[in-house]
Amino acid sequence: MRNWDLWALRRTAIAYILSVELAVAIAAIWLLTTLGSAPTTDWVRFAALVLAITIHLTIVRRAEESRRDESAGPYFDLTSVWTFAAAIVLPGGMAVLVAVWLRIVLWPIARRQPYRFVFTSAHIVASTLLANAAVHMSGLSLGSSSGQVLLDLGLMGVLVLVAALYWFVQVALMSVALRIVNPQTRFADALGSRNDNMLEMTTLGVGAMLGMLIATHWVAPLLLVVPVILVNALLHRASERQAHLERLVAEQHKAHLQLTKDAHTDYRTGLFNTTGLNEHAAKLTDDCRRSGRPVTVLAIDLDHFKRINDTWGHPAGNAVLAEVGRILREKLRPGDVAGRDGGEEFVVVLADTGLAQGTAIAERVREAIGEMSVVTTDKHRNTVTLRGRNLPVTEDGPEVRAISASIGVAVVPDNGDSLAVAQHSADAALYTAKENGRNQVRVAGIDIHARHLPGPRMDEPEVSRSA
């Protein structure tokens, strides 16, 4: 008992659950003591209901297990047909026995924590008892028609109110329990979906009709058990189809996200491609500009990259590109944007970054690229290790020291009030770095003139450039 999940709940929840169960148990036991005077006809009706419940739940067991497992919230089944019919036609003690027997048969299907199953059983018995008491207090007879329209309409009204009471008691007891266990729970969480409640109302309506039939024909439950089983089968199929459709929608959504990612990602480097770079970099720049924060743009170009492709082959060049992509992903912050802008050219946009910090980041990137070691294959499929130009010469010879990068740095708004203009300035700084020996960082300034690149077109969000 010490290991029961019940004891892990809050004290108020434990007190509430045990109080409800104790009150229901006392009322049920008291009613059971009155069964000695019950007439034989009531026992026959009781037996017919118990037999119908057993047949119904035995046949639909697997389908109900599946529906219960797929239910995301409160679970609604067809068992109210039997318990509500018992509540309005049988003595209170027999109605209790019907509800208890139904829960016993449901236990293998429920597969819930014991304390939850017992509490659910308690509030079902409570609603059954209160519905039974309301019907008997009304003094109306279900056995035959009075021949008076007003009395028959009054009986119908009483049954509607009793059905509402039966539904409300269960919802209220469960809602209070959920709220005590988790104060964040809303009342609507215990109501279930609109379709679930429509099913419950239909079930209570059928239960009311079954109760009226049982009052005159004890075989009514046995006649109704086949239609109830068929309805269960239809619900199971509908549930399977809905689950299948939800899986299809989820798969389509996942595929859409993957396609969107692929459309914006360069598959060699894992960075944004030109499309993704334009979209995300522009958004990042606009957000920073509106809040008055600077943005640093880095234009990165691998030095003599064509020589790598010509000497060792394109697979070696692809391996170098992939390693550069990894370095950029590691060196940059989560909020920054990095992309491959064609060939061996990369663009990095640093959010909320001024010139000093942006230049420091550019130097770290340049040093990391210059210290790379890439194990790849040459044109003859021989293993070769290409190394950065910042590394010392090894026994493999100086020719494998083939990797370095030149970087141009520009800042929004210092070098232009838009991403396109700032990237143009970074490009100009990049070409200055190349003209002055490569493998260096240059900052856009007044000594870098527009002659290095044609002026940016105002109708293009990005500046295209050649190697």
Short mmCIF file of C-alpha atoms in Angstrom, two decimals:
data_model
loop_
_atom_site.label_atom_id
_atom_site.label_comp_id
_atom_site.label_asym_id
_atom_site.label_seq_id
_atom_site.Cartn_x
_atom_site.Cartn_y
_atom_site.Cartn_z
CA MET A 1 0.00 0.00 0.00
CA ARG A 2 2.89 2.38 0.68
CA ASN A 3 3.84 2.21 -3.01
CA TRP A 4 0.41 3.22 -4.33
CA ASP A 5 0.45 6.15 -6.72
CA LEU A 6 -2.40 7.68 -4.72
CA TRP A 7 -0.05 8.70 -1.91
CA ALA A 8 2.08 10.74 -4.32
CA LEU A 9 -0.80 13.22 -4.78
CA ARG A 10 -1.36 16.39 -2.77
CA ARG A 11 -2.98 15.88 0.64
CA THR A 12 -6.09 17.80 -0.38
CA ALA A 13 -6.45 15.55 -3.45
CA ILE A 14 -6.07 12.41 -1.34
CA ALA A 15 -8.64 13.71 1.16
CA TYR A 16 -11.12 14.59 -1.60
CA ILE A 17 -10.79 11.26 -3.42
CA LEU A 18 -11.14 9.17 -0.26
CA SER A 19 -14.08 11.29 0.98
CA VAL A 20 -16.02 10.82 -2.26
CA GLU A 21 -15.31 7.11 -2.32
CA LEU A 22 -16.31 6.70 1.34
CA ALA A 23 -19.59 8.60 0.88
CA VAL A 24 -20.48 6.56 -2.20
CA ALA A 25 -19.58 3.30 -0.46
CA ILE A 26 -21.79 4.11 2.55
CA ALA A 27 -24.77 5.00 0.33
CA ALA A 28 -24.27 1.91 -1.83
CA ILE A 29 -24.03 -0.45 1.15
CA TRP A 30 -27.17 1.03 2.68
CA LEU A 31 -29.10 0.48 -0.55
CA LEU A 32 -27.81 -3.06 -0.88
CA THR A 33 -29.38 -3.91 2.47
CA THR A 34 -32.82 -3.14 1.01
CA LEU A 35 -32.62 -5.73 -1.76
CA GLY A 36 -34.21 -8.46 0.33
CA SER A 37 -37.68 -7.10 -0.43
CA ALA A 38 -37.12 -6.65 -4.17
CA PRO A 39 -39.70 -8.41 -6.39
CA THR A 40 -38.74 -11.20 -8.77
CA THR A 41 -39.47 -9.08 -11.85
CA ASP A 42 -36.76 -6.63 -10.84
CA TRP A 43 -34.27 -9.46 -10.42
CA VAL A 44 -35.12 -10.71 -13.92
CA ARG A 45 -34.54 -7.24 -15.35
CA PHE A 46 -31.30 -7.01 -13.40
CA ALA A 47 -30.12 -10.36 -14.76
CA ALA A 48 -30.94 -9.31 -18.34
CA LEU A 49 -28.94 -6.09 -17.93
CA VAL A 50 -25.95 -7.92 -16.41
CA LEU A 51 -25.98 -10.47 -19.23
CA ALA A 52 -26.20 -7.74 -21.89
CA ILE A 53 -23.31 -5.82 -20.29
CA THR A 54 -21.15 -8.94 -20.18
CA ILE A 55 -21.84 -9.82 -23.82
CA HIS A 56 -21.32 -6.23 -25.00
CA LEU A 57 -18.02 -5.53 -23.23
CA THR A 58 -16.59 -8.99 -23.92
CA ILE A 59 -17.12 -8.66 -27.67
CA VAL A 60 -15.91 -5.05 -28.00
CA ARG A 61 -12.99 -5.37 -25.59
CA ARG A 62 -10.19 -4.97 -28.17
CA ALA A 63 -11.97 -2.13 -29.96
CA GLU A 64 -12.53 -0.27 -26.68
CA GLU A 65 -8.91 -0.75 -25.67
CA SER A 66 -7.82 0.82 -28.95
CA ARG A 67 -10.24 3.75 -28.64
CA ARG A 68 -9.22 4.38 -25.03
CA ASP A 69 -5.51 4.35 -25.92
CA GLU A 70 -6.04 6.82 -28.78
CA SER A 71 -8.12 9.20 -26.67
CA ALA A 72 -6.11 12.32 -25.72
CA GLY A 73 -8.57 13.56 -23.09
CA PRO A 74 -11.63 12.25 -21.20
CA TYR A 75 -12.81 8.96 -22.64
CA PHE A 76 -16.49 8.42 -23.54
CA ASP A 77 -17.93 4.99 -24.29
CA LEU A 78 -21.42 3.49 -24.66
CA THR A 79 -21.73 2.00 -21.18
CA SER A 80 -24.07 4.77 -20.00
CA VAL A 81 -26.77 2.98 -22.00
CA TRP A 82 -26.78 0.25 -19.36
CA THR A 83 -26.10 2.22 -16.18
CA PHE A 84 -28.62 4.97 -16.95
CA ALA A 85 -31.29 2.41 -17.85
CA ALA A 86 -30.60 0.63 -14.56
CA ALA A 87 -30.79 3.93 -12.68
CA ILE A 88 -34.26 4.81 -13.90
CA VAL A 89 -35.93 1.39 -13.83
CA LEU A 90 -34.33 -0.74 -11.08
CA PRO A 91 -34.26 -0.32 -7.31
CA GLY A 92 -31.26 1.61 -6.02
CA GLY A 93 -29.37 -1.42 -4.75
CA MET A 94 -29.67 -3.24 -8.07
CA ALA A 95 -28.62 -0.14 -9.96
CA VAL A 96 -25.49 -0.07 -7.79
CA LEU A 97 -24.78 -3.73 -8.57
CA VAL A 98 -25.17 -3.07 -12.31
CA ALA A 99 -22.69 -0.16 -12.18
CA VAL A 100 -20.22 -2.17 -10.08
CA TRP A 101 -20.45 -5.21 -12.37
CA LEU A 102 -19.92 -3.01 -15.42
CA ARG A 103 -16.76 -1.54 -13.87
CA ILE A 104 -15.49 -5.02 -12.99
CA VAL A 105 -15.89 -6.14 -16.60
CA LEU A 106 -14.20 -2.92 -17.77
CA TRP A 107 -11.15 -3.38 -15.54
CA PRO A 108 -9.12 -5.41 -18.10
CA ILE A 109 -9.91 -2.75 -20.73
CA ALA A 110 -9.15 0.28 -18.58
CA ARG A 111 -5.47 -0.39 -17.84
CA ARG A 112 -5.35 2.65 -15.57
CA GLN A 113 -3.78 3.29 -12.20
CA PRO A 114 -5.97 1.59 -9.56
CA TYR A 115 -6.81 4.75 -7.62
CA ARG A 116 -7.99 6.46 -10.80
CA PHE A 117 -10.10 3.47 -11.80
CA VAL A 118 -11.68 3.24 -8.35
CA PHE A 119 -12.44 6.97 -8.23
CA THR A 120 -13.99 6.86 -11.72
CA SER A 121 -16.10 3.91 -10.59
CA ALA A 122 -17.15 5.88 -7.52
CA HIS A 123 -18.40 8.89 -9.46
CA ILE A 124 -20.27 6.62 -11.91
CA VAL A 125 -21.98 4.89 -8.98
CA ALA A 126 -22.71 8.31 -7.43
CA SER A 127 -24.37 9.58 -10.61
CA THR A 128 -26.34 6.35 -10.89
CA LEU A 129 -27.59 6.65 -7.29
CA LEU A 130 -28.61 10.29 -7.65
CA ALA A 131 -30.38 9.62 -10.97
CA ASN A 132 -32.21 6.68 -9.35
CA ALA A 133 -33.24 8.81 -6.38
CA ALA A 134 -34.49 11.62 -8.66
CA VAL A 135 -36.67 9.26 -10.72
CA HIS A 136 -38.22 7.62 -7.68
CA MET A 137 -38.83 10.95 -5.98
CA SER A 138 -40.72 12.19 -9.05
CA GLY A 139 -43.33 9.48 -8.52
CA LEU A 140 -43.72 8.92 -12.26
CA SER A 141 -44.12 5.40 -13.62
CA LEU A 142 -42.14 4.11 -16.59
CA GLY A 143 -44.18 0.96 -17.00
CA SER A 144 -47.10 2.23 -19.05
CA SER A 145 -48.51 5.34 -20.65
CA SER A 146 -51.02 7.29 -18.60
CA GLY A 147 -52.93 8.32 -21.70
CA GLN A 148 -52.57 11.92 -20.66
CA VAL A 149 -50.36 14.05 -22.86
CA LEU A 150 -49.24 16.37 -20.09
CA LEU A 151 -48.21 13.49 -17.80
CA ASP A 152 -46.28 11.81 -20.60
CA LEU A 153 -44.57 15.07 -21.47
CA GLY A 154 -43.81 15.54 -17.79
CA LEU A 155 -42.21 12.08 -17.72
CA MET A 156 -40.07 13.01 -20.70
CA GLY A 157 -39.03 16.23 -19.00
CA VAL A 158 -38.11 14.35 -15.83
CA LEU A 159 -35.97 11.91 -17.82
CA VAL A 160 -34.19 14.81 -19.55
CA LEU A 161 -33.45 16.45 -16.19
CA VAL A 162 -32.31 13.16 -14.68
CA ALA A 163 -30.00 12.57 -17.65
CA ALA A 164 -28.56 16.06 -17.19
CA LEU A 165 -28.08 15.32 -13.47
CA TYR A 166 -26.37 12.01 -14.28
CA TRP A 167 -23.97 13.78 -16.68
CA PHE A 168 -23.34 16.78 -14.41
CA VAL A 169 -22.48 14.72 -11.31
CA GLN A 170 -19.77 12.82 -13.17
CA VAL A 171 -18.31 15.96 -14.76
CA ALA A 172 -18.42 17.92 -11.50
CA LEU A 173 -16.75 15.22 -9.39
CA MET A 174 -14.05 14.64 -11.99
CA SER A 175 -13.45 18.36 -12.57
CA VAL A 176 -12.93 19.04 -8.88
CA ALA A 177 -10.50 16.11 -8.64
CA LEU A 178 -8.49 17.30 -11.64
CA ARG A 179 -8.41 20.87 -10.32
CA ILE A 180 -7.15 19.76 -6.91
CA VAL A 181 -4.51 17.47 -8.39
CA ASN A 182 -3.40 20.15 -10.85
CA PRO A 183 -4.59 23.71 -10.11
CA GLN A 184 -3.83 24.72 -13.71
CA THR A 185 -6.58 22.41 -15.00
CA ARG A 186 -9.53 24.18 -16.61
CA PHE A 187 -13.15 23.04 -16.23
CA ALA A 188 -13.30 22.54 -20.00
CA ASP A 189 -10.55 19.91 -19.77
CA ALA A 190 -12.98 17.51 -18.08
CA LEU A 191 -15.77 18.05 -20.58
CA GLY A 192 -14.19 16.31 -23.54
CA SER A 193 -14.70 17.29 -27.15
CA ARG A 194 -17.95 18.32 -28.78
CA ASN A 195 -18.24 14.95 -30.51
CA ASP A 196 -17.65 13.12 -27.23
CA ASN A 197 -20.47 15.00 -25.52
CA MET A 198 -22.81 14.44 -28.46
CA LEU A 199 -22.05 10.74 -28.13
CA GLU A 200 -22.77 10.87 -24.38
CA MET A 201 -26.11 12.66 -24.92
CA THR A 202 -27.10 10.09 -27.53
CA THR A 203 -26.10 7.28 -25.19
CA LEU A 204 -28.19 8.71 -22.34
CA GLY A 205 -31.16 9.10 -24.69
CA VAL A 206 -30.90 5.46 -25.74
CA GLY A 207 -30.50 4.52 -22.07
CA ALA A 208 -33.72 6.34 -21.23
CA MET A 209 -35.60 4.49 -23.98
CA LEU A 210 -34.07 1.20 -22.84
CA GLY A 211 -35.20 1.87 -19.27
CA MET A 212 -38.76 2.46 -20.44
CA LEU A 213 -38.69 -0.75 -22.50
CA ILE A 214 -37.27 -2.78 -19.63
CA ALA A 215 -40.15 -1.62 -17.44
CA THR A 216 -42.54 -3.60 -19.67
CA HIS A 217 -40.27 -6.13 -21.44
CA TRP A 218 -37.33 -7.61 -19.56
CA VAL A 219 -35.73 -8.92 -22.77
CA ALA A 220 -35.10 -5.37 -24.06
CA PRO A 221 -31.40 -5.34 -23.01
CA LEU A 222 -30.76 -8.57 -24.91
CA LEU A 223 -32.40 -7.12 -28.02
CA LEU A 224 -30.39 -3.91 -27.77
CA VAL A 225 -27.01 -5.53 -27.20
CA VAL A 226 -26.48 -6.30 -30.91
CA PRO A 227 -27.14 -2.70 -32.10
CA VAL A 228 -24.87 -1.35 -29.34
CA ILE A 229 -22.09 -3.72 -30.44
CA LEU A 230 -22.53 -2.61 -34.07
CA VAL A 231 -22.38 1.05 -33.04
CA ASN A 232 -19.21 0.26 -31.10
CA ALA A 233 -17.73 -1.27 -34.24
CA LEU A 234 -18.61 1.84 -36.25
CA LEU A 235 -17.02 4.08 -33.60
CA HIS A 236 -13.91 1.93 -33.65
CA ARG A 237 -13.62 2.19 -37.43
CA ALA A 238 -14.21 5.93 -37.30
CA SER A 239 -11.55 6.22 -34.60
CA GLU A 240 -9.09 4.22 -36.71
CA ARG A 241 -9.76 6.39 -39.75
CA GLN A 242 -9.35 9.56 -37.73
CA ALA A 243 -6.07 8.28 -36.28
CA HIS A 244 -4.92 7.37 -39.80
CA LEU A 245 -5.82 10.83 -41.09
CA GLU A 246 -4.02 12.46 -38.16
CA ARG A 247 -0.92 10.39 -38.92
CA LEU A 248 -1.10 11.43 -42.58
CA VAL A 249 -1.46 15.08 -41.62
CA ALA A 250 1.47 14.80 -39.22
CA GLU A 251 3.60 13.10 -41.88
CA GLN A 252 2.67 15.75 -44.45
CA HIS A 253 3.53 18.50 -41.98
CA LYS A 254 6.85 16.84 -41.24
CA ALA A 255 7.54 16.45 -44.96
CA HIS A 256 6.61 20.10 -45.54
CA LEU A 257 9.01 21.22 -42.82
CA GLN A 258 11.73 19.04 -44.30
CA LEU A 259 11.12 20.39 -47.81
CA THR A 260 11.17 23.94 -46.46
CA LYS A 261 14.42 23.21 -44.67
CA ASP A 262 15.93 21.59 -47.78
CA ALA A 263 14.85 24.55 -49.91
CA HIS A 264 16.76 26.91 -47.60
CA THR A 265 19.77 24.71 -46.78
CA ASP A 266 22.99 24.04 -48.65
CA TYR A 267 23.42 20.29 -48.48
CA ARG A 268 27.24 20.35 -48.63
CA THR A 269 27.80 22.66 -45.67
CA GLY A 270 24.59 22.47 -43.67
CA LEU A 271 24.39 26.28 -43.79
CA PHE A 272 21.72 28.37 -45.47
CA ASN A 273 21.81 28.50 -49.25
CA THR A 274 21.33 31.77 -51.11
CA THR A 275 17.54 31.65 -50.70
CA GLY A 276 17.68 30.92 -46.99
CA LEU A 277 20.45 33.46 -46.49
CA ASN A 278 18.48 36.23 -48.20
CA GLU A 279 15.36 35.49 -46.17
CA HIS A 280 16.83 35.04 -42.70
CA ALA A 281 19.61 37.61 -42.98
CA ALA A 282 17.22 40.29 -44.20
CA LYS A 283 14.78 39.57 -41.36
CA LEU A 284 17.59 39.64 -38.80
CA THR A 285 18.92 42.94 -40.15
CA ASP A 286 15.48 44.55 -40.19
CA ASP A 287 14.78 43.48 -36.59
CA CYS A 288 18.10 44.91 -35.37
CA ARG A 289 17.70 48.10 -37.36
CA ARG A 290 14.24 48.78 -35.91
CA SER A 291 15.59 48.37 -32.38
CA GLY A 292 18.68 50.49 -33.09
CA ARG A 293 21.18 47.63 -32.76
CA PRO A 294 24.18 47.23 -35.08
CA VAL A 295 24.66 44.29 -37.44
CA THR A 296 28.01 43.08 -38.73
CA VAL A 297 28.29 41.40 -42.13
CA LEU A 298 31.22 39.09 -42.95
CA ALA A 299 32.03 38.24 -46.56
CA ILE A 300 34.24 35.12 -46.55
CA ASP A 301 36.03 33.64 -49.54
CA LEU A 302 38.35 30.61 -49.54
CA ASP A 303 41.74 31.50 -51.06
CA HIS A 304 42.82 29.68 -54.24
CA PHE A 305 39.95 27.24 -53.89
CA LYS A 306 40.05 26.43 -57.61
CA ARG A 307 43.58 25.13 -57.08
CA ILE A 308 42.25 22.58 -54.58
CA ASN A 309 39.71 21.30 -57.10
CA ASP A 310 42.26 21.22 -59.91
CA THR A 311 44.98 19.51 -57.86
CA TRP A 312 43.07 16.98 -55.75
CA GLY A 313 39.65 16.86 -57.39
CA HIS A 314 36.15 18.07 -56.58
CA PRO A 315 35.54 15.52 -53.77
CA ALA A 316 38.46 17.10 -51.91
CA GLY A 317 37.01 20.56 -52.51
CA ASN A 318 33.61 19.38 -51.25
CA ALA A 319 35.24 18.01 -48.09
CA VAL A 320 36.86 21.38 -47.45
CA LEU A 321 33.53 23.17 -47.92
CA ALA A 322 31.82 20.80 -45.49
CA GLU A 323 34.52 21.43 -42.87
CA VAL A 324 34.19 25.19 -43.28
CA GLY A 325 30.45 24.84 -42.75
CA ARG A 326 31.08 22.92 -39.52
CA ILE A 327 33.52 25.59 -38.29
CA LEU A 328 31.02 28.38 -38.96
CA ARG A 329 28.27 26.52 -37.12
CA GLU A 330 30.56 26.03 -34.12
CA LYS A 331 32.09 29.50 -34.00
CA LEU A 332 28.90 31.51 -34.40
CA ARG A 333 26.18 32.21 -31.86
CA PRO A 334 22.66 30.70 -32.11
CA GLY A 335 21.12 33.99 -33.23
CA ASP A 336 23.60 34.61 -36.07
CA VAL A 337 22.98 33.73 -39.72
CA ALA A 338 25.53 31.98 -41.91
CA GLY A 339 25.14 30.79 -45.46
CA ARG A 340 27.00 29.64 -48.53
CA ASP A 341 26.56 32.25 -51.22
CA GLY A 342 27.75 30.14 -54.12
CA GLY A 343 31.02 28.32 -54.84
CA GLU A 344 33.56 28.94 -52.11
CA GLU A 345 31.92 32.15 -50.86
CA PHE A 346 30.17 32.49 -47.51
CA VAL A 347 28.23 35.29 -45.85
CA VAL A 348 27.76 35.66 -42.10
CA VAL A 349 25.39 38.17 -40.48
CA LEU A 350 26.04 38.82 -36.79
CA ALA A 351 23.13 40.17 -34.78
CA ASP A 352 23.60 43.01 -32.27
CA THR A 353 27.32 43.17 -33.08
CA GLY A 354 29.46 46.26 -33.52
CA LEU A 355 32.66 46.64 -35.50
CA ALA A 356 35.13 45.65 -32.76
CA GLN A 357 33.30 42.47 -31.81
CA GLY A 358 32.53 41.60 -35.43
CA THR A 359 36.20 41.98 -36.40
CA ALA A 360 37.24 39.73 -33.49
CA ILE A 361 34.78 37.08 -34.62
CA ALA A 362 36.07 37.35 -38.18
CA GLU A 363 39.63 36.82 -36.95
CA ARG A 364 38.58 33.74 -34.99
CA VAL A 365 36.88 32.32 -38.07
CA ARG A 366 39.91 33.08 -40.27
CA GLU A 367 42.28 31.43 -37.78
CA ALA A 368 40.05 28.37 -37.45
CA ILE A 369 39.90 27.94 -41.24
CA GLY A 370 43.66 28.42 -41.50
CA GLU A 371 44.20 25.67 -38.91
CA MET A 372 41.93 23.11 -40.53
CA SER A 373 42.99 19.55 -41.31
CA VAL A 374 40.73 17.77 -43.78
CA VAL A 375 41.21 14.07 -44.49
CA THR A 376 39.96 13.35 -47.99
CA THR A 377 40.92 11.58 -51.22
CA ASP A 378 42.66 12.86 -54.31
CA LYS A 379 41.84 12.23 -57.96
CA HIS A 380 43.30 8.72 -57.73
CA ARG A 381 41.36 7.86 -54.56
CA ASN A 382 44.46 8.06 -52.44
CA THR A 383 44.01 9.41 -48.92
CA VAL A 384 45.37 12.90 -48.48
CA THR A 385 45.19 15.39 -45.61
CA LEU A 386 44.71 18.99 -46.68
CA ARG A 387 45.86 21.48 -44.09
CA GLY A 388 45.39 25.12 -43.32
CA ARG A 389 48.05 27.64 -44.31
CA ASN A 390 48.45 28.71 -40.67
CA LEU A 391 49.76 25.27 -39.72
CA PRO A 392 53.49 24.40 -39.84
CA VAL A 393 54.94 22.44 -42.74
CA THR A 394 54.98 18.66 -42.21
CA GLU A 395 56.65 15.76 -43.95
CA ASP A 396 53.78 15.71 -46.44
CA GLY A 397 55.25 18.83 -47.95
CA PRO A 398 54.15 22.45 -48.20
CA GLU A 399 51.74 21.85 -51.06
CA VAL A 400 49.07 20.32 -48.79
CA ARG A 401 48.90 23.60 -46.85
CA ALA A 402 46.16 24.79 -49.18
CA ILE A 403 43.35 26.16 -47.01
CA SER A 404 42.87 29.76 -45.90
CA ALA A 405 40.25 32.46 -46.14
CA SER A 406 40.02 36.18 -46.76
CA ILE A 407 37.28 38.05 -44.92
CA GLY A 408 35.70 41.45 -45.42
CA VAL A 409 33.82 43.14 -42.58
CA ALA A 410 31.10 45.79 -42.78
CA VAL A 411 28.58 47.13 -40.29
CA VAL A 412 24.98 48.30 -40.54
CA PRO A 413 24.46 51.27 -40.24
CA ASP A 414 28.11 52.46 -40.37
CA ASN A 415 28.66 51.09 -43.89
CA GLY A 416 25.12 51.44 -45.16
CA ASP A 417 21.60 51.36 -43.82
CA SER A 418 20.60 48.12 -45.54
CA LEU A 419 21.90 44.58 -45.76
CA ALA A 420 22.54 44.85 -49.51
CA VAL A 421 24.70 47.99 -49.14
CA ALA A 422 26.58 46.57 -46.14
CA GLN A 423 27.25 43.33 -47.99
CA HIS A 424 28.53 45.34 -50.94
CA SER A 425 30.93 47.13 -48.58
CA ALA A 426 32.03 43.80 -47.05
CA ASP A 427 32.67 42.47 -50.56
CA ALA A 428 34.84 45.47 -51.32
CA ALA A 429 36.82 44.86 -48.12
CA LEU A 430 37.14 41.20 -49.06
CA TYR A 431 38.67 42.04 -52.43
CA THR A 432 41.08 44.42 -50.71
CA ALA A 433 42.15 41.54 -48.47
CA LYS A 434 42.78 39.38 -51.53
CA GLU A 435 44.75 42.10 -53.31
CA ASN A 436 46.94 42.54 -50.23
CA GLY A 437 48.07 38.93 -49.90
CA ARG A 438 44.95 36.95 -48.82
CA ASN A 439 44.44 35.06 -45.52
CA GLN A 440 43.52 38.24 -43.69
CA VAL A 441 40.61 40.30 -42.41
CA ARG A 442 39.87 43.75 -43.82
CA VAL A 443 37.28 46.23 -42.57
CA ALA A 444 35.23 48.37 -44.93
CA GLY A 445 36.21 52.04 -44.70
CA ILE A 446 36.97 55.17 -46.62
CA ASP A 447 40.14 53.62 -48.10
CA ILE A 448 38.08 50.95 -49.88
CA HIS A 449 36.49 52.36 -52.98
CA ALA A 450 33.53 51.17 -54.97
CA ARG A 451 35.77 50.39 -57.95
CA HIS A 452 36.26 46.87 -56.62
CA LEU A 453 32.66 45.97 -57.38
CA PRO A 454 29.89 47.50 -59.45
CA GLY A 455 27.39 49.49 -57.44
CA PRO A 456 24.50 47.51 -55.94
CA ARG A 457 21.21 47.55 -57.82
CA MET A 458 18.42 48.91 -55.68
CA ASP A 459 15.91 46.34 -56.97
CA GLU A 460 18.02 43.40 -55.78
CA PRO A 461 18.05 42.40 -52.11
CA GLU A 462 21.53 40.90 -52.38
CA VAL A 463 24.71 41.61 -54.31
CA SER A 464 25.96 38.82 -56.54
CA ARG A 465 29.66 38.56 -57.05
CA SER A 466 32.18 36.44 -58.90
CA ALA A 467 35.21 34.76 -57.45
#
